[in-house]
């Protein structure tokens, strides 16, 4: 255990990729602390190291040097088996291109992460996850029968189905029109309100404005880390009817 309230803590993390005989320094000393319940955007130009940071936070990769402590556990030196366990238990991944299986229904897609566990209540849990993103009525539809925004909601439901404490979203609205983007960001804000830590990689200032904190990366280092002033609330078109605010 640590005394820190941080759920994600990177200390002087470097990542070096070896390309043939050349070393590529993707991260050159990243120190970053994210508390439970934060909603953070990671921004920066292509090649700056955003995906590398996400891969390390998501336990898909480990630092070359430095420390990564996730919910009090030093994960920097763990083997693949334990990393996979941590990914399964703590982290939900949301992808730009949704990564849904086209032949399966929305429900079956959401159920995928549960298939390897003991699956007696996996249907119910998957349906609950779909309901959390407002897609209960579409449970039987295949991805091709859903809009882009609905497909991404299925992607979010799949990320939620194991009740992770952290959601990592890589350009979650990158393939969506602005109306669907607002729906997605509204869902991410609501999940964050419920206590889930949300980390989003994005190029879009519109998305950053809906987070609470923007971390700018350039050439493998953090060049800026500041609260977002007046965080915007996303209000999806056609929303309302949820009570009496006027
Ligand atoms: P971003 O997500 O901001 O576009 P990345 O984290 O993907 O940046 O990449 C950071 C740097 O590391 C880039 O120079 C990229 O070419 C390099 N890089 C990323 N992944 C690998 C890899 N698997 N092998 C070699 N170089 C890589």
PDB file of C-alpha atoms and ligand atoms in Angstrom:
ATOM      1  CA  UNK A   1       0.000   0.000   0.000  1.00  0.00           C
ATOM      2  CA  UNK A   2       1.068   3.573  -0.508  1.00  0.00           C
ATOM      3  CA  UNK A   3      -0.165   6.583   1.378  1.00  0.00           C
ATOM      4  CA  UNK A   4      -1.027   8.330  -1.874  1.00  0.00           C
ATOM      5  CA  UNK A   5      -4.631   8.695  -2.992  1.00  0.00           C
ATOM      6  CA  UNK A   6      -3.408   8.329  -6.567  1.00  0.00           C
ATOM      7  CA  UNK A   7      -4.895   5.469  -8.485  1.00  0.00           C
ATOM      8  CA  UNK A   8      -2.405   5.888 -11.335  1.00  0.00           C
ATOM      9  CA  UNK A   9       1.115   6.973 -10.510  1.00  0.00           C
ATOM     10  CA  UNK A  10       3.934   7.136 -13.041  1.00  0.00           C
ATOM     11  CA  UNK A  11       7.318   8.243 -11.713  1.00  0.00           C
ATOM     12  CA  UNK A  12      10.034   9.188 -14.196  1.00  0.00           C
ATOM     13  CA  UNK A  13       8.853   6.579 -16.661  1.00  0.00           C
ATOM     14  CA  UNK A  14      10.835   6.004 -19.819  1.00  0.00           C
ATOM     15  CA  UNK A  15      10.044   3.716 -22.716  1.00  0.00           C
ATOM     16  CA  UNK A  16      12.609   2.782 -25.304  1.00  0.00           C
ATOM     17  CA  UNK A  17      11.656   0.747 -28.352  1.00  0.00           C
ATOM     18  CA  UNK A  18      14.432  -1.058 -30.142  1.00  0.00           C
ATOM     19  CA  UNK A  19      14.076  -0.852 -33.924  1.00  0.00           C
ATOM     20  CA  UNK A  20      16.790  -3.040 -35.375  1.00  0.00           C
ATOM     21  CA  UNK A  21      19.950  -1.409 -34.089  1.00  0.00           C
ATOM     22  CA  UNK A  22      18.269   1.927 -33.322  1.00  0.00           C
ATOM     23  CA  UNK A  23      16.662   2.879 -30.016  1.00  0.00           C
ATOM     24  CA  UNK A  24      13.521   5.011 -30.172  1.00  0.00           C
ATOM     25  CA  UNK A  25      12.880   6.878 -26.930  1.00  0.00           C
ATOM     26  CA  UNK A  26       9.082   7.064 -26.901  1.00  0.00           C
ATOM     27  CA  UNK A  27       8.893   8.355 -23.303  1.00  0.00           C
ATOM     28  CA  UNK A  28      11.722  10.291 -21.741  1.00  0.00           C
ATOM     29  CA  UNK A  29      10.778  10.664 -18.101  1.00  0.00           C
ATOM     30  CA  UNK A  30       7.046  10.954 -17.529  1.00  0.00           C
ATOM     31  CA  UNK A  31       5.827  11.701 -14.022  1.00  0.00           C
ATOM     32  CA  UNK A  32       2.086  11.716 -13.648  1.00  0.00           C
ATOM     33  CA  UNK A  33      -0.404  11.107 -10.890  1.00  0.00           C
ATOM     34  CA  UNK A  34      -4.125  10.590 -11.413  1.00  0.00           C
ATOM     35  CA  UNK A  35      -6.447  10.323  -8.431  1.00  0.00           C
ATOM     36  CA  UNK A  36      -9.422   7.990  -8.227  1.00  0.00           C
ATOM     37  CA  UNK A  37     -12.425   9.689  -9.839  1.00  0.00           C
ATOM     38  CA  UNK A  38     -10.545  12.116 -12.077  1.00  0.00           C
ATOM     39  CA  UNK A  39     -11.460  12.732 -15.716  1.00  0.00           C
ATOM     40  CA  UNK A  40      -8.306  13.451 -17.693  1.00  0.00           C
ATOM     41  CA  UNK A  41      -7.459  14.182 -21.327  1.00  0.00           C
ATOM     42  CA  UNK A  42      -4.057  13.324 -22.763  1.00  0.00           C
ATOM     43  CA  UNK A  43      -3.314  15.503 -25.771  1.00  0.00           C
ATOM     44  CA  UNK A  44      -0.383  16.037 -28.101  1.00  0.00           C
ATOM     45  CA  UNK A  45       0.752  15.669 -31.689  1.00  0.00           C
ATOM     46  CA  UNK A  46       1.070  12.341 -33.432  1.00  0.00           C
ATOM     47  CA  UNK A  47       4.161  10.488 -32.284  1.00  0.00           C
ATOM     48  CA  UNK A  48       4.441  12.406 -29.015  1.00  0.00           C
ATOM     49  CA  UNK A  49       3.971   9.329 -26.837  1.00  0.00           C
ATOM     50  CA  UNK A  50       0.260   9.359 -25.968  1.00  0.00           C
ATOM     51  CA  UNK A  51      -0.381   5.753 -26.965  1.00  0.00           C
ATOM     52  CA  UNK A  52       2.734   4.615 -25.172  1.00  0.00           C
ATOM     53  CA  UNK A  53       1.488   6.268 -21.971  1.00  0.00           C
ATOM     54  CA  UNK A  54      -1.940   4.658 -22.431  1.00  0.00           C
ATOM     55  CA  UNK A  55      -0.381   1.255 -23.066  1.00  0.00           C
ATOM     56  CA  UNK A  56       1.625   1.538 -19.876  1.00  0.00           C
ATOM     57  CA  UNK A  57      -1.318   2.821 -17.812  1.00  0.00           C
ATOM     58  CA  UNK A  58      -3.411  -0.022 -19.275  1.00  0.00           C
ATOM     59  CA  UNK A  59      -0.782  -2.637 -18.362  1.00  0.00           C
ATOM     60  CA  UNK A  60      -0.401  -3.585 -22.015  1.00  0.00           C
ATOM     61  CA  UNK A  61       3.253  -2.635 -21.810  1.00  0.00           C
ATOM     62  CA  UNK A  62       5.764  -1.949 -19.056  1.00  0.00           C
ATOM     63  CA  UNK A  63       8.200   0.951 -18.600  1.00  0.00           C
ATOM     64  CA  UNK A  64      11.837   0.580 -19.613  1.00  0.00           C
ATOM     65  CA  UNK A  65      12.731   2.456 -16.425  1.00  0.00           C
ATOM     66  CA  UNK A  66      10.880   4.355 -13.741  1.00  0.00           C
ATOM     67  CA  UNK A  67       7.935   3.232 -11.648  1.00  0.00           C
ATOM     68  CA  UNK A  68       4.290   2.609 -12.330  1.00  0.00           C
ATOM     69  CA  UNK A  69       2.080   2.109  -9.296  1.00  0.00           C
ATOM     70  CA  UNK A  70      -1.546   1.221  -9.988  1.00  0.00           C
ATOM     71  CA  UNK A  71      -3.901   1.320  -7.006  1.00  0.00           C
ATOM     72  CA  UNK A  72      -0.970   0.797  -4.688  1.00  0.00           C
ATOM     73  CA  UNK A  73       0.592  -2.081  -6.625  1.00  0.00           C
ATOM     74  CA  UNK A  74       3.931  -1.613  -8.335  1.00  0.00           C
ATOM     75  CA  UNK A  75       3.201  -3.084 -11.740  1.00  0.00           C
ATOM     76  CA  UNK A  76       6.426  -2.132 -13.494  1.00  0.00           C
ATOM     77  CA  UNK A  77       8.114  -5.441 -12.893  1.00  0.00           C
ATOM     78  CA  UNK A  78       5.183  -7.842 -13.141  1.00  0.00           C
ATOM     79  CA  UNK A  79       5.016 -10.669 -15.629  1.00  0.00           C
ATOM     80  CA  UNK A  80       2.438 -10.937 -18.403  1.00  0.00           C
ATOM     81  CA  UNK A  81       0.153 -13.246 -16.414  1.00  0.00           C
ATOM     82  CA  UNK A  82      -0.332 -10.850 -13.522  1.00  0.00           C
ATOM     83  CA  UNK A  83      -0.546  -7.865 -15.909  1.00  0.00           C
ATOM     84  CA  UNK A  84      -3.384  -9.591 -17.750  1.00  0.00           C
ATOM     85  CA  UNK A  85      -5.152 -10.202 -14.445  1.00  0.00           C
ATOM     86  CA  UNK A  86      -4.842  -6.538 -13.501  1.00  0.00           C
ATOM     87  CA  UNK A  87      -6.138  -5.462 -16.920  1.00  0.00           C
ATOM     88  CA  UNK A  88      -9.103  -7.757 -16.482  1.00  0.00           C
ATOM     89  CA  UNK A  89      -9.973  -6.598 -13.006  1.00  0.00           C
ATOM     90  CA  UNK A  90      -9.287  -2.901 -13.047  1.00  0.00           C
ATOM     91  CA  UNK A  91      -9.328  -1.478 -16.552  1.00  0.00           C
ATOM     92  CA  UNK A  92     -11.888  -1.042 -19.305  1.00  0.00           C
ATOM     93  CA  UNK A  93     -10.636  -0.158 -22.791  1.00  0.00           C
ATOM     94  CA  UNK A  94     -12.584   1.924 -25.307  1.00  0.00           C
ATOM     95  CA  UNK A  95     -11.246   2.077 -28.879  1.00  0.00           C
ATOM     96  CA  UNK A  96     -11.594   4.608 -31.678  1.00  0.00           C
ATOM     97  CA  UNK A  97     -12.868   1.942 -34.073  1.00  0.00           C
ATOM     98  CA  UNK A  98     -15.013   0.169 -31.428  1.00  0.00           C
ATOM     99  CA  UNK A  99     -13.420  -3.251 -32.140  1.00  0.00           C
ATOM    100  CA  UNK A 100     -16.761  -5.060 -32.152  1.00  0.00           C
ATOM    101  CA  UNK A 101     -17.192  -8.508 -33.647  1.00  0.00           C
ATOM    102  CA  UNK A 102     -19.507  -7.992 -36.630  1.00  0.00           C
ATOM    103  CA  UNK A 103     -21.314 -11.338 -36.508  1.00  0.00           C
ATOM    104  CA  UNK A 104     -22.284 -11.028 -32.866  1.00  0.00           C
ATOM    105  CA  UNK A 105     -25.168  -9.110 -31.335  1.00  0.00           C
ATOM    106  CA  UNK A 106     -24.497  -6.104 -29.133  1.00  0.00           C
ATOM    107  CA  UNK A 107     -25.224  -8.300 -26.127  1.00  0.00           C
ATOM    108  CA  UNK A 108     -22.798 -11.024 -27.210  1.00  0.00           C
ATOM    109  CA  UNK A 109     -20.101  -8.431 -27.870  1.00  0.00           C
ATOM    110  CA  UNK A 110     -20.510  -7.023 -24.376  1.00  0.00           C
ATOM    111  CA  UNK A 111     -20.412 -10.539 -22.964  1.00  0.00           C
ATOM    112  CA  UNK A 112     -17.047 -11.357 -24.573  1.00  0.00           C
ATOM    113  CA  UNK A 113     -14.850 -10.271 -21.626  1.00  0.00           C
ATOM    114  CA  UNK A 114     -16.893 -12.532 -19.326  1.00  0.00           C
ATOM    115  CA  UNK A 115     -16.560 -15.680 -21.414  1.00  0.00           C
ATOM    116  CA  UNK A 116     -13.504 -16.952 -19.615  1.00  0.00           C
ATOM    117  CA  UNK A 117     -14.920 -16.518 -16.139  1.00  0.00           C
ATOM    118  CA  UNK A 118     -17.674 -18.560 -14.591  1.00  0.00           C
ATOM    119  CA  UNK A 119     -20.435 -17.378 -16.823  1.00  0.00           C
ATOM    120  CA  UNK A 120     -23.685 -18.150 -15.080  1.00  0.00           C
ATOM    121  CA  UNK A 121     -24.822 -14.552 -14.775  1.00  0.00           C
ATOM    122  CA  UNK A 122     -22.917 -13.126 -17.723  1.00  0.00           C
ATOM    123  CA  UNK A 123     -26.056 -12.481 -19.788  1.00  0.00           C
ATOM    124  CA  UNK A 124     -27.607 -10.440 -17.016  1.00  0.00           C
ATOM    125  CA  UNK A 125     -24.425  -8.467 -16.358  1.00  0.00           C
ATOM    126  CA  UNK A 126     -24.020  -7.745 -20.071  1.00  0.00           C
ATOM    127  CA  UNK A 127     -27.573  -6.522 -20.357  1.00  0.00           C
ATOM    128  CA  UNK A 128     -27.046  -4.302 -17.310  1.00  0.00           C
ATOM    129  CA  UNK A 129     -23.945  -2.832 -18.939  1.00  0.00           C
ATOM    130  CA  UNK A 130     -25.898  -2.133 -22.134  1.00  0.00           C
ATOM    131  CA  UNK A 131     -28.615  -0.501 -20.066  1.00  0.00           C
ATOM    132  CA  UNK A 132     -26.022   1.733 -18.421  1.00  0.00           C
ATOM    133  CA  UNK A 133     -25.269   3.207 -21.850  1.00  0.00           C
ATOM    134  CA  UNK A 134     -28.929   3.358 -22.833  1.00  0.00           C
ATOM    135  CA  UNK A 135     -28.768   0.486 -25.310  1.00  0.00           C
ATOM    136  CA  UNK A 136     -30.861  -2.150 -23.585  1.00  0.00           C
ATOM    137  CA  UNK A 137     -33.458  -2.027 -26.384  1.00  0.00           C
ATOM    138  CA  UNK A 138     -30.751  -2.681 -28.999  1.00  0.00           C
ATOM    139  CA  UNK A 139     -29.220  -5.707 -27.276  1.00  0.00           C
ATOM    140  CA  UNK A 140     -30.107  -8.071 -30.110  1.00  0.00           C
ATOM    141  CA  UNK A 141     -28.795  -5.877 -32.925  1.00  0.00           C
ATOM    142  CA  UNK A 142     -25.557  -6.557 -34.752  1.00  0.00           C
ATOM    143  CA  UNK A 143     -23.012  -3.751 -35.119  1.00  0.00           C
ATOM    144  CA  UNK A 144     -23.988  -3.177 -38.777  1.00  0.00           C
ATOM    145  CA  UNK A 145     -27.527  -2.445 -37.605  1.00  0.00           C
ATOM    146  CA  UNK A 146     -26.325   0.276 -35.254  1.00  0.00           C
ATOM    147  CA  UNK A 147     -25.107   3.827 -35.825  1.00  0.00           C
ATOM    148  CA  UNK A 148     -21.487   4.720 -35.099  1.00  0.00           C
ATOM    149  CA  UNK A 149     -22.472   6.322 -31.813  1.00  0.00           C
ATOM    150  CA  UNK A 150     -24.463   3.246 -30.821  1.00  0.00           C
ATOM    151  CA  UNK A 151     -21.539   0.991 -31.728  1.00  0.00           C
ATOM    152  CA  UNK A 152     -19.298   3.044 -29.493  1.00  0.00           C
ATOM    153  CA  UNK A 153     -21.863   2.739 -26.700  1.00  0.00           C
ATOM    154  CA  UNK A 154     -21.628  -1.034 -27.115  1.00  0.00           C
ATOM    155  CA  UNK A 155     -17.857  -0.617 -26.887  1.00  0.00           C
ATOM    156  CA  UNK A 156     -18.276   1.300 -23.636  1.00  0.00           C
ATOM    157  CA  UNK A 157     -20.683  -1.318 -22.270  1.00  0.00           C
ATOM    158  CA  UNK A 158     -18.117  -4.016 -23.057  1.00  0.00           C
ATOM    159  CA  UNK A 159     -15.484  -1.944 -21.224  1.00  0.00           C
ATOM    160  CA  UNK A 160     -17.844  -1.661 -18.219  1.00  0.00           C
ATOM    161  CA  UNK A 161     -19.022  -5.225 -17.952  1.00  0.00           C
ATOM    162  CA  UNK A 162     -16.342  -6.263 -15.451  1.00  0.00           C
ATOM    163  CA  UNK A 163     -16.856  -3.150 -13.323  1.00  0.00           C
ATOM    164  CA  UNK A 164     -13.434  -1.583 -13.809  1.00  0.00           C
ATOM    165  CA  UNK A 165     -12.301   1.320 -11.662  1.00  0.00           C
ATOM    166  CA  UNK A 166     -10.560   2.924 -14.660  1.00  0.00           C
ATOM    167  CA  UNK A 167     -11.740   3.549 -18.222  1.00  0.00           C
ATOM    168  CA  UNK A 168      -9.069   4.187 -20.857  1.00  0.00           C
ATOM    169  CA  UNK A 169     -10.436   5.631 -24.071  1.00  0.00           C
ATOM    170  CA  UNK A 170      -8.235   6.125 -27.128  1.00  0.00           C
ATOM    171  CA  UNK A 171      -9.813   8.754 -29.418  1.00  0.00           C
ATOM    172  CA  UNK A 172     -13.289   7.484 -28.480  1.00  0.00           C
ATOM    173  CA  UNK A 173     -15.057  10.014 -30.697  1.00  0.00           C
ATOM    174  CA  UNK A 174     -12.504  10.042 -33.506  1.00  0.00           C
ATOM    175  CA  UNK A 175     -14.860   8.329 -35.959  1.00  0.00           C
ATOM    176  CA  UNK A 176     -18.069  10.063 -34.894  1.00  0.00           C
ATOM    177  CA  UNK A 177     -20.046  13.099 -35.985  1.00  0.00           C
ATOM    178  CA  UNK A 178     -20.443  15.878 -33.454  1.00  0.00           C
ATOM    179  CA  UNK A 179     -23.887  14.819 -32.286  1.00  0.00           C
ATOM    180  CA  UNK A 180     -22.765  11.257 -31.540  1.00  0.00           C
ATOM    181  CA  UNK A 181     -19.590  12.605 -29.959  1.00  0.00           C
ATOM    182  CA  UNK A 182     -21.680  14.574 -27.486  1.00  0.00           C
ATOM    183  CA  UNK A 183     -23.614  11.427 -26.602  1.00  0.00           C
ATOM    184  CA  UNK A 184     -20.399   9.544 -25.957  1.00  0.00           C
ATOM    185  CA  UNK A 185     -18.813  12.283 -23.893  1.00  0.00           C
ATOM    186  CA  UNK A 186     -22.051  12.599 -21.886  1.00  0.00           C
ATOM    187  CA  UNK A 187     -21.850   8.891 -21.061  1.00  0.00           C
ATOM    188  CA  UNK A 188     -18.197   9.178 -20.083  1.00  0.00           C
ATOM    189  CA  UNK A 189     -19.024  12.162 -17.853  1.00  0.00           C
ATOM    190  CA  UNK A 190     -21.863  10.257 -16.205  1.00  0.00           C
ATOM    191  CA  UNK A 191     -19.630   7.244 -15.549  1.00  0.00           C
ATOM    192  CA  UNK A 192     -17.044   9.608 -14.114  1.00  0.00           C
ATOM    193  CA  UNK A 193     -19.738  11.128 -11.864  1.00  0.00           C
ATOM    194  CA  UNK A 194     -20.344   7.591 -10.623  1.00  0.00           C
ATOM    195  CA  UNK A 195     -16.705   7.411  -9.545  1.00  0.00           C
ATOM    196  CA  UNK A 196     -14.918   5.739 -12.440  1.00  0.00           C
ATOM    197  CA  UNK A 197     -11.562   7.256 -13.310  1.00  0.00           C
ATOM    198  CA  UNK A 198     -11.619   8.246 -16.994  1.00  0.00           C
ATOM    199  CA  UNK A 199      -8.505   8.820 -19.112  1.00  0.00           C
ATOM    200  CA  UNK A 200      -9.053   9.905 -22.721  1.00  0.00           C
ATOM    201  CA  UNK A 201      -6.497  10.332 -25.486  1.00  0.00           C
ATOM    202  CA  UNK A 202      -7.893  12.904 -27.881  1.00  0.00           C
ATOM    203  CA  UNK A 203      -6.989  15.424 -30.567  1.00  0.00           C
ATOM    204  CA  UNK A 204     -10.260  17.269 -30.170  1.00  0.00           C
ATOM    205  CA  UNK A 205     -10.391  20.499 -28.121  1.00  0.00           C
ATOM    206  CA  UNK A 206     -14.137  19.948 -27.829  1.00  0.00           C
ATOM    207  CA  UNK A 207     -13.503  16.734 -25.917  1.00  0.00           C
ATOM    208  CA  UNK A 208     -10.785  18.255 -23.747  1.00  0.00           C
ATOM    209  CA  UNK A 209     -13.250  20.973 -22.694  1.00  0.00           C
ATOM    210  CA  UNK A 210     -15.476  18.258 -21.225  1.00  0.00           C
ATOM    211  CA  UNK A 211     -12.731  16.769 -19.053  1.00  0.00           C
ATOM    212  CA  UNK A 212     -11.416  18.133 -15.789  1.00  0.00           C
ATOM    213  CA  UNK A 213      -7.715  18.124 -16.561  1.00  0.00           C
ATOM    214  CA  UNK A 214      -5.585  18.296 -19.701  1.00  0.00           C
ATOM    215  CA  UNK A 215      -2.145  16.710 -19.881  1.00  0.00           C
ATOM    216  CA  UNK A 216      -0.107  17.748 -22.932  1.00  0.00           C
ATOM    217  CA  UNK A 217       2.613  15.460 -24.215  1.00  0.00           C
ATOM    218  CA  UNK A 218       5.342  16.331 -26.668  1.00  0.00           C
ATOM    219  CA  UNK A 219       8.428  14.356 -27.679  1.00  0.00           C
ATOM    220  CA  UNK A 220       7.919  11.869 -24.882  1.00  0.00           C
ATOM    221  CA  UNK A 221       7.585  14.338 -22.016  1.00  0.00           C
ATOM    222  CA  UNK A 222       4.693  16.139 -20.342  1.00  0.00           C
ATOM    223  CA  UNK A 223       4.879  19.816 -21.295  1.00  0.00           C
ATOM    224  CA  UNK A 224       1.696  20.972 -19.608  1.00  0.00           C
ATOM    225  CA  UNK A 225      -0.702  19.610 -16.991  1.00  0.00           C
ATOM    226  CA  UNK A 226      -3.530  21.915 -16.004  1.00  0.00           C
ATOM    227  CA  UNK A 227      -7.117  21.822 -14.775  1.00  0.00           C
ATOM    228  CA  UNK A 228      -9.794  22.514 -17.379  1.00  0.00           C
ATOM    229  CA  UNK A 229     -11.577  25.710 -16.387  1.00  0.00           C
ATOM    230  CA  UNK A 230     -15.361  25.513 -16.361  1.00  0.00           C
ATOM    231  CA  UNK A 231     -15.662  21.926 -17.437  1.00  0.00           C
ATOM    232  CA  UNK A 232     -18.488  21.694 -19.962  1.00  0.00           C
ATOM    233  CA  UNK A 233     -21.385  19.334 -19.442  1.00  0.00           C
ATOM    234  CA  UNK A 234     -22.407  17.369 -22.501  1.00  0.00           C
ATOM    235  CA  UNK A 235     -26.126  17.493 -23.168  1.00  0.00           C
ATOM    236  CA  UNK A 236     -27.120  15.039 -25.896  1.00  0.00           C
ATOM    237  CA  UNK A 237     -29.739  16.186 -28.375  1.00  0.00           C
ATOM    238  CA  UNK A 238     -33.110  14.851 -27.356  1.00  0.00           C
ATOM    239  CA  UNK A 239     -32.011  14.477 -23.742  1.00  0.00           C
ATOM    240  CA  UNK A 240     -34.098  16.032 -21.042  1.00  0.00           C
ATOM    241  CA  UNK A 241     -37.124  14.513 -19.462  1.00  0.00           C
ATOM    242  CA  UNK A 242     -34.886  13.476 -16.575  1.00  0.00           C
ATOM    243  CA  UNK A 243     -36.392  15.596 -13.918  1.00  0.00           C
ATOM    244  CA  UNK A 244     -37.361  19.137 -13.399  1.00  0.00           C
ATOM    245  CA  UNK A 245     -34.336  21.356 -13.987  1.00  0.00           C
ATOM    246  CA  UNK A 246     -35.641  24.121 -16.050  1.00  0.00           C
TER     247      UNK A 246
HETATM  248  P1  LIG B   1       1.232   8.981 -30.206  1.00  0.00           P
HETATM  249  O1  LIG B   1       0.260   8.033 -29.600  1.00  0.00           O
HETATM  250  O2  LIG B   1       1.294  10.296 -29.504  1.00  0.00           O
HETATM  251  O3  LIG B   1       1.018   9.140 -31.683  1.00  0.00           O
HETATM  252  P2  LIG B   1       3.173   6.889 -29.752  1.00  0.00           P
HETATM  253  O4  LIG B   1       3.170   6.640 -28.288  1.00  0.00           O
HETATM  254  O5  LIG B   1       2.437   5.936 -30.629  1.00  0.00           O
HETATM  255  O6  LIG B   1       2.723   8.386 -30.029  1.00  0.00           O
HETATM  256  O7  LIG B   1       4.678   6.919 -30.269  1.00  0.00           O
HETATM  257  C1  LIG B   1       5.735   7.633 -29.630  1.00  0.00           C
HETATM  258  C2  LIG B   1       7.044   7.343 -30.359  1.00  0.00           C
HETATM  259  O8  LIG B   1       7.410   5.982 -30.164  1.00  0.00           O
HETATM  260  C3  LIG B   1       6.965   7.522 -31.859  1.00  0.00           C
HETATM  261  O9  LIG B   1       8.216   8.003 -32.310  1.00  0.00           O
HETATM  262  C4  LIG B   1       6.721   6.133 -32.374  1.00  0.00           C
HETATM  263  O10 LIG B   1       7.215   5.980 -33.686  1.00  0.00           O
HETATM  264  C5  LIG B   1       7.496   5.287 -31.385  1.00  0.00           C
HETATM  265  N1  LIG B   1       6.899   3.961 -31.195  1.00  0.00           N
HETATM  266  C6  LIG B   1       5.687   3.694 -30.665  1.00  0.00           C
HETATM  267  N2  LIG B   1       5.463   2.371 -30.605  1.00  0.00           N
HETATM  268  C7  LIG B   1       6.563   1.784 -31.121  1.00  0.00           C
HETATM  269  C8  LIG B   1       6.952   0.417 -31.343  1.00  0.00           C
HETATM  270  N3  LIG B   1       6.147  -0.608 -30.987  1.00  0.00           N
HETATM  271  N4  LIG B   1       8.158   0.193 -31.901  1.00  0.00           N
HETATM  272  C9  LIG B   1       8.963   1.217 -32.226  1.00  0.00           C
HETATM  273  N5  LIG B   1       8.663   2.507 -32.042  1.00  0.00           N
HETATM  274  C10 LIG B   1       7.486   2.800 -31.505  1.00  0.00           C
END
